[in-house]
Coordinates of N, CA and C in Angstrom, one line a residue:
M860 N 60.9 171.9 81.8 CA 61.5 173.2 81.5 C 60.5 174.3 81.3
R861 N 60.8 175.4 81.9 CA 59.9 176.6 81.8 C 60.2 177.4 80.5
W862 N 59.1 177.9 79.9 CA 59.3 178.7 78.7 C 58.8 180.1 78.9
N863 N 58.2 180.4 80.0 CA 57.6 181.7 80.3 C 58.2 182.4 81.5
A864 N 59.4 182.1 81.8 CA 60.1 182.7 83.0 C 60.3 184.2 82.7
T865 N 60.4 185.0 83.7 CA 60.6 186.4 83.6 C 61.8 186.8 84.5
P866 N 62.2 188.1 84.3 CA 63.3 188.6 85.2 C 63.0 188.4 86.7
E867 N 61.8 188.5 87.0 CA 61.4 188.3 88.4 C 61.7 186.9 88.9
D868 N 61.7 185.9 88.0 CA 62.1 184.6 88.4 C 63.6 184.5 88.8
L869 N 64.4 185.3 88.1 CA 65.8 185.4 88.5 C 66.0 186.0 89.8
V870 N 65.2 187.1 90.1 CA 65.3 187.7 91.4 C 64.9 186.7 92.5
R871 N 63.8 186.0 92.3 CA 63.4 185.0 93.3 C 64.5 183.9 93.5
A872 N 65.1 183.5 92.4 CA 66.1 182.4 92.6 C 67.3 183.0 93.3
A873 N 67.7 184.2 93.1 CA 68.8 184.8 93.8 C 68.5 184.9 95.3
R874 N 67.3 185.4 95.6 CA 66.9 185.5 97.0 C 67.0 184.1 97.7
V875 N 66.6 183.1 97.0 CA 66.7 181.7 97.6 C 68.1 181.3 98.0
T876 N 69.0 181.8 97.1 CA 70.4 181.4 97.4 C 71.1 182.4 98.4
G877 N 70.4 183.3 98.9 CA 70.9 184.2 99.9 C 71.3 185.6 99.5
V878 N 71.0 186.0 98.3 CA 71.2 187.3 97.8 C 70.2 188.3 98.4
H879 N 70.6 189.3 99.1 CA 69.7 190.2 99.8 C 70.0 191.7 99.4
D880 N 71.1 191.9 98.8 CA 71.5 193.3 98.4 C 70.5 193.8 97.4
E881 N 69.8 194.8 97.7 CA 68.7 195.3 96.8 C 69.3 195.9 95.5
R882 N 70.5 196.4 95.5 CA 71.0 196.9 94.3 C 71.3 195.8 93.3
V883 N 71.8 194.6 93.9 CA 72.1 193.5 93.0 C 70.8 192.9 92.5
L884 N 69.8 192.8 93.4 CA 68.5 192.3 92.9 C 67.8 193.2 91.9
A885 N 68.0 194.5 92.0 CA 67.4 195.4 91.1 C 68.1 195.2 89.7
A886 N 69.4 195.0 89.7 CA 70.2 194.8 88.5 C 69.7 193.6 87.8
L887 N 69.5 192.5 88.5 CA 69.0 191.2 88.0 C 67.6 191.4 87.3
R888 N 66.8 192.3 88.0 CA 65.5 192.6 87.5 C 65.5 193.4 86.2
E889 N 66.4 194.4 86.2 CA 66.4 195.4 85.1 C 67.2 195.2 83.9
V890 N 68.3 194.4 84.1 CA 69.2 194.1 82.9 C 68.6 193.0 82.1
P891 N 68.3 193.2 80.9 CA 67.6 192.2 80.1 C 68.5 191.0 79.6
R892 N 68.5 189.9 80.3 CA 69.4 188.8 80.0 C 69.1 188.3 78.5
A893 N 67.9 188.5 78.1 CA 67.5 188.0 76.7 C 68.3 188.7 75.6
R894 N 68.8 189.9 75.9 CA 69.6 190.7 75.0 C 71.0 190.1 74.8
F895 N 71.4 189.3 75.7 CA 72.8 188.8 75.7 C 72.8 187.3 75.3
V896 N 71.8 186.6 75.6 CA 71.8 185.1 75.4 C 71.8 184.8 73.9
P897 N 72.6 183.9 73.5 CA 72.5 183.5 72.0 C 71.1 183.2 71.6
R898 N 70.8 183.6 70.4 CA 69.4 183.5 69.9 C 68.8 182.2 70.1
A899 N 69.5 181.1 69.9 CA 69.0 179.7 70.0 C 68.5 179.4 71.4
H900 N 68.9 180.2 72.4 CA 68.6 179.9 73.8 C 67.8 181.0 74.4
R901 N 67.3 182.0 73.7 CA 66.6 183.1 74.3 C 65.3 182.7 75.0
S902 N 64.7 181.7 74.6 CA 63.4 181.3 75.2 C 63.7 180.8 76.7
A903 N 65.0 180.5 77.0 CA 65.3 180.1 78.3 C 66.1 181.2 79.1
A904 N 66.1 182.4 78.6 CA 66.9 183.5 79.1 C 66.7 183.8 80.6
Y905 N 65.4 183.6 81.0 CA 65.1 184.0 82.4 C 64.9 182.8 83.3
E906 N 65.5 181.6 82.8 CA 65.6 180.5 83.7 C 66.9 180.6 84.4
D907 N 66.9 180.2 85.7 CA 68.2 180.4 86.5 C 69.1 179.2 86.2
R908 N 69.7 179.2 85.1 CA 70.6 178.1 84.7 C 71.6 178.6 83.7
P909 N 72.8 177.9 83.7 CA 73.8 178.2 82.7 C 73.3 177.9 81.3
L910 N 73.8 178.7 80.3 CA 73.4 178.4 78.9 C 74.7 178.4 78.1
P911 N 74.8 177.6 77.0 CA 76.0 177.5 76.2 C 76.2 178.8 75.4
I912 N 77.5 179.1 75.3 CA 77.9 180.3 74.5 C 79.0 180.1 73.5
G913 N 79.3 178.8 73.3 CA 80.3 178.4 72.3 C 81.7 178.3 73.0
H914 N 82.6 177.8 72.2 CA 84.0 177.5 72.7 C 84.1 176.6 73.9
G915 N 83.1 175.7 74.0 CA 83.1 174.8 75.1 C 82.7 175.4 76.4
Q916 N 82.1 176.6 76.4 CA 81.8 177.3 77.6 C 80.3 177.5 77.8
V917 N 80.0 177.8 79.1 CA 78.6 178.1 79.4 C 78.6 179.4 80.2
T918 N 77.4 180.0 80.3 CA 77.3 181.2 81.1 C 77.3 180.9 82.6
T919 N 77.5 181.9 83.4 CA 77.4 181.7 84.8 C 75.9 181.8 85.2
Q920 N 75.5 180.9 86.0 CA 74.1 180.9 86.5 C 73.7 182.2 87.1
P921 N 72.6 182.9 86.8 CA 72.4 184.2 87.3 C 72.4 184.3 88.8
S922 N 71.8 183.3 89.5 CA 71.8 183.4 91.0 C 73.2 183.4 91.5
L923 N 74.1 182.6 90.8 CA 75.5 182.6 91.2 C 76.2 183.9 91.0
S924 N 75.9 184.5 89.8 CA 76.4 185.8 89.6 C 76.0 186.8 90.7
G925 N 74.7 186.7 91.1 CA 74.2 187.5 92.2 C 75.0 187.3 93.5
T926 N 75.3 186.1 93.8 CA 76.1 185.8 95.0 C 77.5 186.4 94.9
M927 N 78.1 186.3 93.8 CA 79.5 186.8 93.6 C 79.5 188.3 93.7
L928 N 78.5 188.9 93.0 CA 78.4 190.4 93.0 C 78.1 191.0 94.4
Q929 N 77.2 190.3 95.1 CA 76.9 190.8 96.5 C 78.2 190.8 97.3
A930 N 79.0 189.8 97.2 CA 80.2 189.7 98.0 C 81.2 190.8 97.7
L931 N 81.1 191.4 96.6 CA 82.0 192.6 96.3 C 81.6 193.8 97.0
R932 N 80.3 193.9 97.4 CA 79.8 195.0 98.2 C 80.0 196.4 97.4
L933 N 79.6 196.4 96.2 CA 79.7 197.6 95.4 C 78.7 198.6 95.8
T934 N 79.1 199.9 95.8 CA 78.3 201.0 96.2 C 77.9 201.9 95.0
G935 N 78.7 201.7 93.9 CA 78.4 202.5 92.7 C 79.5 203.4 92.3
D936 N 80.6 203.5 93.1 CA 81.7 204.4 92.8 C 83.0 203.6 92.4
E937 N 82.9 202.3 92.3 CA 84.1 201.5 92.2 C 84.5 201.4 90.7
H938 N 85.8 201.1 90.6 CA 86.5 200.7 89.3 C 86.8 199.2 89.4
V939 N 86.1 198.5 88.5 CA 86.1 197.0 88.7 C 86.7 196.3 87.5
L940 N 87.5 195.2 87.7 CA 88.0 194.4 86.7 C 87.2 193.1 86.7
E941 N 86.8 192.7 85.5 CA 86.1 191.4 85.3 C 87.0 190.5 84.4
V942 N 87.3 189.3 84.8 CA 88.1 188.4 84.0 C 87.1 187.3 83.6
G943 N 86.8 187.3 82.2 CA 85.9 186.4 81.7 C 84.6 187.2 81.3
T944 N 84.5 187.8 80.2 CA 83.4 188.5 79.7 C 82.2 187.6 79.4
G945 N 82.5 186.5 78.8 CA 81.5 185.5 78.4 C 80.5 186.2 77.4
Y946 N 79.2 186.1 77.7 CA 78.2 186.6 76.8 C 77.7 188.0 77.3
G947 N 78.3 188.5 78.4 CA 78.2 189.9 78.8 C 77.1 190.3 79.7
F948 N 76.2 189.3 80.1 CA 75.1 189.7 81.1 C 75.7 190.1 82.4
Q949 N 76.7 189.3 82.9 CA 77.3 189.7 84.2 C 78.1 191.0 84.1
T950 N 78.7 191.3 82.9 CA 79.3 192.6 82.7 C 78.3 193.7 82.8
A951 N 77.2 193.5 82.2 CA 76.1 194.5 82.3 C 75.6 194.7 83.7
L952 N 75.5 193.7 84.5 CA 75.2 193.8 85.9 C 76.2 194.7 86.6
L953 N 77.5 194.4 86.3 CA 78.5 195.2 87.0 C 78.4 196.6 86.6
A954 N 78.1 196.9 85.3 CA 78.0 198.2 84.8 C 76.9 199.0 85.6
R955 N 75.9 198.3 86.0 CA 74.8 199.0 86.8 C 75.2 199.2 88.3
L956 N 76.2 198.4 88.7 CA 76.6 198.4 90.1 C 77.8 199.2 90.4
A957 N 78.6 199.5 89.4 CA 79.9 200.2 89.6 C 80.0 201.4 88.7
A958 N 81.0 202.2 88.9 CA 81.2 203.4 88.1 C 81.9 203.1 86.8
R959 N 82.8 202.1 86.8 CA 83.5 201.8 85.5 C 84.0 200.3 85.6
V960 N 83.8 199.6 84.5 CA 84.2 198.2 84.4 C 85.1 198.0 83.3
V961 N 86.2 197.2 83.5 CA 87.1 196.7 82.5 C 86.9 195.2 82.5
S962 N 86.5 194.7 81.3 CA 86.3 193.2 81.2 C 87.1 192.7 80.1
V963 N 87.8 191.5 80.4 CA 88.8 190.9 79.5 C 88.4 189.5 79.2
D964 N 88.4 189.1 78.0 CA 88.1 187.7 77.6 C 89.0 187.3 76.4
L965 N 89.3 186.0 76.4 CA 90.2 185.5 75.4 C 89.6 185.4 74.0
W966 N 88.3 185.4 73.9 CA 87.6 185.1 72.6 C 87.1 186.4 71.9
P967 N 87.7 186.8 70.7 CA 87.3 188.0 70.0 C 85.9 188.0 69.6
D968 N 85.3 186.9 69.2 CA 83.9 186.9 68.7 C 83.0 187.2 69.9
L969 N 83.3 186.6 71.1 CA 82.4 186.9 72.2 C 82.5 188.4 72.6
V970 N 83.7 188.9 72.6 CA 83.9 190.3 73.0 C 83.2 191.2 72.0
G971 N 83.3 190.9 70.7 CA 82.6 191.7 69.7 C 81.1 191.7 69.8
R972 N 80.6 190.5 70.1 CA 79.1 190.4 70.3 C 78.6 191.2 71.5
V973 N 79.4 191.2 72.6 CA 79.0 191.9 73.8 C 79.1 193.4 73.5
R974 N 80.2 193.8 72.8 CA 80.4 195.2 72.5 C 79.2 195.8 71.7
E975 N 78.7 195.0 70.7 CA 77.5 195.4 70.0 C 76.3 195.6 70.8
T976 N 76.1 194.6 71.7 CA 74.9 194.6 72.6 C 75.0 195.8 73.6
L977 N 76.1 196.0 74.2 CA 76.2 197.1 75.2 C 76.1 198.5 74.5
D978 N 76.6 198.6 73.3 CA 76.5 199.8 72.5 C 75.0 200.1 72.2
A979 N 74.3 199.0 71.8 CA 72.9 199.2 71.4 C 72.1 199.6 72.6
M980 N 72.5 199.2 73.8 CA 71.8 199.5 75.1 C 72.2 200.8 75.7
G981 N 73.3 201.5 75.1 CA 73.7 202.7 75.6 C 74.6 202.7 76.8
V982 N 75.2 201.5 77.1 CA 76.0 201.3 78.2 C 77.4 201.9 77.9
A983 N 77.8 202.9 78.6 CA 79.0 203.6 78.2 C 80.2 203.5 79.2
N984 N 80.0 202.8 80.3 CA 81.0 202.7 81.4 C 81.7 201.4 81.4
V985 N 81.7 200.7 80.3 CA 82.4 199.4 80.2 C 83.5 199.5 79.1
V986 N 84.7 199.0 79.5 CA 85.8 198.9 78.5 C 86.0 197.4 78.3
L987 N 85.9 196.9 77.0 CA 86.0 195.5 76.7 C 87.4 195.3 76.0
R988 N 88.0 194.2 76.4 CA 89.3 193.9 75.8 C 89.4 192.4 75.5
V989 N 90.1 192.1 74.4 CA 90.4 190.7 74.1 C 91.9 190.5 74.6
G990 N 92.0 189.5 75.4 CA 93.4 189.2 75.9 C 93.4 188.2 77.0
D991 N 94.6 188.2 77.6 CA 94.8 187.2 78.8 C 94.4 187.9 80.1
G992 N 93.3 187.4 80.6 CA 92.7 188.0 81.8 C 93.6 187.8 83.0
T993 N 94.4 186.8 83.0 CA 95.3 186.5 84.2 C 96.3 187.6 84.3
L994 N 96.5 188.4 83.3 CA 97.4 189.6 83.4 C 96.7 190.8 83.9
G995 N 95.4 190.8 84.0 CA 94.6 191.9 84.4 C 94.6 193.0 83.3
A996 N 94.6 194.3 83.8 CA 94.7 195.4 82.9 C 95.6 196.5 83.6
P997 N 96.9 196.3 83.6 CA 97.8 197.2 84.4 C 97.6 198.6 84.1
D998 N 97.3 199.0 82.8 CA 97.2 200.4 82.5 C 95.9 201.0 83.0
E999 N 95.0 200.2 83.5 CA 93.8 200.7 84.1 C 93.8 200.6 85.6
A1000 N 94.8 199.9 86.1 CA 94.8 199.7 87.6 C 95.1 201.0 88.3
P1001 N 94.8 201.1 89.6 CA 94.3 200.0 90.5 C 92.8 199.8 90.4
F1002 N 92.3 198.7 90.8 CA 90.9 198.3 90.8 C 90.4 198.2 92.3
D1003 N 89.2 198.6 92.5 CA 88.6 198.5 93.8 C 88.0 197.1 94.0
A1004 N 87.7 196.4 92.9 CA 87.2 195.0 93.0 C 87.5 194.2 91.8
V1005 N 87.7 192.9 91.9 CA 88.0 192.0 90.8 C 87.1 190.8 90.9
L1006 N 86.5 190.5 89.8 CA 85.6 189.3 89.7 C 86.1 188.4 88.6
V1007 N 86.5 187.2 89.0 CA 87.1 186.2 88.1 C 86.0 185.1 87.8
S1008 N 85.7 184.9 86.6 CA 84.6 183.9 86.2 C 85.2 182.6 85.6
A1009 N 86.4 182.2 86.1 CA 87.0 181.0 85.6 C 87.8 180.4 86.8
A1010 N 88.1 179.1 86.8 CA 88.7 178.5 87.9 C 90.2 178.2 87.8
H1011 N 90.9 178.4 88.9 CA 92.3 178.1 89.0 C 92.6 177.8 90.5
P1012 N 93.6 177.0 90.8 CA 93.8 176.7 92.2 C 94.4 177.9 93.0
S1013 N 94.8 179.0 92.3 CA 95.3 180.1 93.0 C 95.0 181.4 92.2
V1014 N 95.0 182.5 92.9 CA 94.7 183.8 92.3 C 95.9 184.3 91.5
P1015 N 95.8 184.7 90.3 CA 97.0 185.2 89.5 C 97.6 186.4 90.2
P1016 N 98.9 186.4 90.4 CA 99.6 187.5 91.1 C 99.3 188.9 90.5
P1017 N 99.2 189.0 89.2 CA 98.9 190.4 88.7 C 97.6 190.9 89.1
L1018 N 96.6 190.1 89.4 CA 95.3 190.5 89.8 C 95.4 191.0 91.3
I1019 N 96.2 190.4 92.1 CA 96.5 190.8 93.4 C 97.2 192.2 93.4
D1020 N 98.2 192.3 92.6 CA 98.9 193.5 92.5 C 98.1 194.7 92.1
Q1021 N 97.1 194.5 91.2 CA 96.3 195.5 90.7 C 95.1 195.9 91.5
L1022 N 94.9 195.2 92.7 CA 93.8 195.4 93.6 C 94.2 196.4 94.7
T1023 N 93.3 197.4 94.9 CA 93.7 198.3 96.0 C 93.6 197.7 97.4
V1024 N 94.4 198.2 98.3 CA 94.3 197.8 99.7 C 92.8 198.0 100.2
G1025 N 92.2 197.0 100.7 CA 90.8 197.1 101.1 C 89.9 196.6 100.0
G1026 N 90.4 196.3 98.8 CA 89.6 195.9 97.7 C 89.2 194.4 97.9
R1027 N 88.2 194.0 97.2 CA 87.7 192.6 97.3 C 87.8 191.9 95.9
L1028 N 88.1 190.6 96.0 CA 88.3 189.8 94.8 C 87.5 188.5 95.0
V1029 N 86.7 188.1 94.0 CA 86.0 186.8 94.1 C 86.5 185.9 92.9
Q1030 N 86.9 184.7 93.3 CA 87.3 183.8 92.3 C 86.9 182.3 92.7
P1031 N 86.5 181.5 91.7 CA 86.4 180.1 92.0 C 87.8 179.4 92.1
I1032 N 88.0 178.8 93.2 CA 89.3 178.2 93.4 C 89.2 176.7 93.3
G1033 N 90.0 176.1 92.3 CA 89.9 174.7 92.0 C 90.5 174.5 90.6
E1034 N 90.3 173.3 90.1 CA 90.9 172.9 88.8 C 90.0 173.0 87.7
G1035 N 88.7 173.3 87.9 CA 87.7 173.4 86.9 C 86.8 172.2 86.9
G1036 N 85.5 172.5 87.2 CA 84.5 171.4 87.3 C 83.8 171.3 88.6
D1037 N 84.5 171.6 89.7 CA 83.9 171.6 91.1 C 84.7 172.5 92.0
E1038 N 84.3 173.8 92.0 CA 85.1 174.8 92.7 C 84.5 175.3 94.0
D1039 N 85.4 175.9 94.8 CA 85.0 176.6 96.0 C 85.1 178.1 95.6
V1040 N 83.9 178.8 95.6 CA 83.9 180.2 95.2 C 84.3 181.0 96.4
V1041 N 85.4 181.7 96.3 CA 86.0 182.3 97.5 C 86.1 183.8 97.4
L1042 N 85.8 184.5 98.5 CA 86.0 185.9 98.6 C 87.3 186.2 99.3
F1043 N 88.1 187.1 98.7 CA 89.4 187.5 99.2 C 89.3 189.1 99.4
E1044 N 90.2 189.5 100.3 CA 90.4 191.0 100.5 C 91.9 191.3 100.5
R1045 N 92.2 192.4 99.8 CA 93.6 192.8 99.8 C 93.9 193.6 101.0
T1046 N 94.9 193.2 101.8 CA 95.4 194.0 102.9 C 96.7 194.5 102.7
A1047 N 97.3 195.3 103.6 CA 98.6 195.8 103.5 C 99.7 194.7 103.4
E1048 N 99.3 193.5 104.0 CA 100.2 192.4 104.0 C 100.0 191.4 102.8
G1049 N 99.0 191.6 102.0 CA 98.7 190.7 100.9 C 97.2 190.3 100.8
L1050 N 97.0 189.3 100.1 CA 95.6 188.8 99.9 C 95.2 187.9 101.0
R1051 N 94.0 188.1 101.6 CA 93.5 187.3 102.7 C 92.1 186.7 102.3
T1052 N 91.9 185.5 102.7 CA 90.7 184.8 102.5 C 89.7 185.3 103.5
R1053 N 88.5 185.8 103.0 CA 87.4 186.3 103.9 C 86.3 185.3 104.0
A1054 N 85.9 184.6 103.0 CA 84.8 183.7 103.1 C 84.8 182.7 101.9
S1055 N 84.3 181.5 102.2 CA 84.0 180.5 101.2 C 82.5 180.5 101.0
M1056 N 82.1 180.9 99.8 CA 80.6 181.3 99.7 C 79.8 180.1 99.2
T1057 N 80.3 179.3 98.2 CA 79.5 178.3 97.7 C 80.3 177.3 96.9
R1058 N 79.8 176.2 96.5 CA 80.4 175.3 95.5 C 79.8 175.5 94.2
A1059 N 80.6 175.4 93.1 CA 80.0 175.6 91.8 C 81.0 175.0 90.7
R1060 N 80.5 174.9 89.5 CA 81.3 174.4 88.4 C 81.6 175.6 87.5
F1061 N 82.9 175.7 87.2 CA 83.4 176.8 86.3 C 84.4 176.1 85.2
V1062 N 84.5 176.8 84.1 CA 85.5 176.4 83.2 C 86.9 176.8 83.7
R1063 N 87.9 176.3 83.2 CA 89.3 176.7 83.7 C 89.7 178.0 83.2
L1064 N 90.5 178.7 84.1 CA 91.1 180.0 83.8 C 92.4 179.7 82.9
H1065 N 92.4 180.3 81.7 CA 93.5 180.1 80.8 C 94.3 181.4 80.7
G1066 N 95.7 181.2 80.6 CA 96.5 182.4 80.4 C 97.9 182.1 81.0
E1067 N 98.7 183.2 81.0 CA 100.1 183.1 81.5 C 100.1 182.6 83.0
H1068 N 99.2 183.1 83.8 CA 99.1 182.7 85.2 C 98.0 181.8 85.5
G1069 N 97.5 181.1 84.5 CA 96.5 180.1 84.6 C 96.9 178.8 83.9
Y1070 N 95.9 178.1 83.3 CA 96.2 176.9 82.5 C 96.7 177.3 81.1
P1071 N 97.3 176.4 80.4 CA 97.7 176.7 79.0 C 96.5 177.1 78.2
G1072 N 96.8 177.9 77.1 CA 95.7 178.5 76.3 C 94.7 177.5 75.7
P1073 N 93.5 178.0 75.4 CA 92.5 177.1 74.8 C 92.9 176.2 73.7
E1074 N 93.8 176.8 72.9 CA 94.2 176.0 71.7 C 95.0 174.7 72.1
D1075 N 95.5 174.7 73.3 CA 96.2 173.5 73.8 C 95.4 172.5 74.6
R1076 N 94.1 172.8 74.7 CA 93.2 172.0 75.5 C 93.0 170.6 74.8
E1077 N 92.8 169.6 75.6 CA 92.4 168.3 75.0 C 91.1 167.8 75.7
G1078 N 90.3 167.2 74.8 CA 89.1 166.6 75.4 C 88.0 167.6 75.9
R1079 N 88.1 168.8 75.5 CA 87.1 169.8 76.0 C 86.3 170.4 74.8

């Protein structure tokens, strides 16, 4: 295990996995992951691997976040919905890449921690909410892009409804544990699959249009 990794190591790892968007790479370089990682794991903040964040969850591997963000093709003017705030590093990356981000997570303690971190960093273009991410944020819709950081066999209908025509959505498709990370695009006729990008492991997506709530989980 490496203890002296730097943000540049995350950039190199992302390049190896096929990330070439310079805006995404710059965000990986410039957003301090160590500010978001739980204190007990900060020595590993710049290693390209998931880290535990509590509630039986882990962070998204930075290079995987880079792959998902690149697929959204953000130019800086977009209004973006993130489902699954987690520990907030990916949220901060989105904040550097888009005009406005709405991020929803089930866990109040995680959202509270991320809010404190983003406030301390002066990040002002993120709206954080505690709630059911499968319902999206209808009062903030429409969105130009949606990024879902949890797995379900299908895309929740409210997320499709809240996506603009021409907008992109990335979600791991599967039952949780071995997913196909898929890029979709909203067309006038509905949601269309554009690319299967990689295989990865994600936690399950919980909510009204996902799996039963975390309090109902067994063996996790």
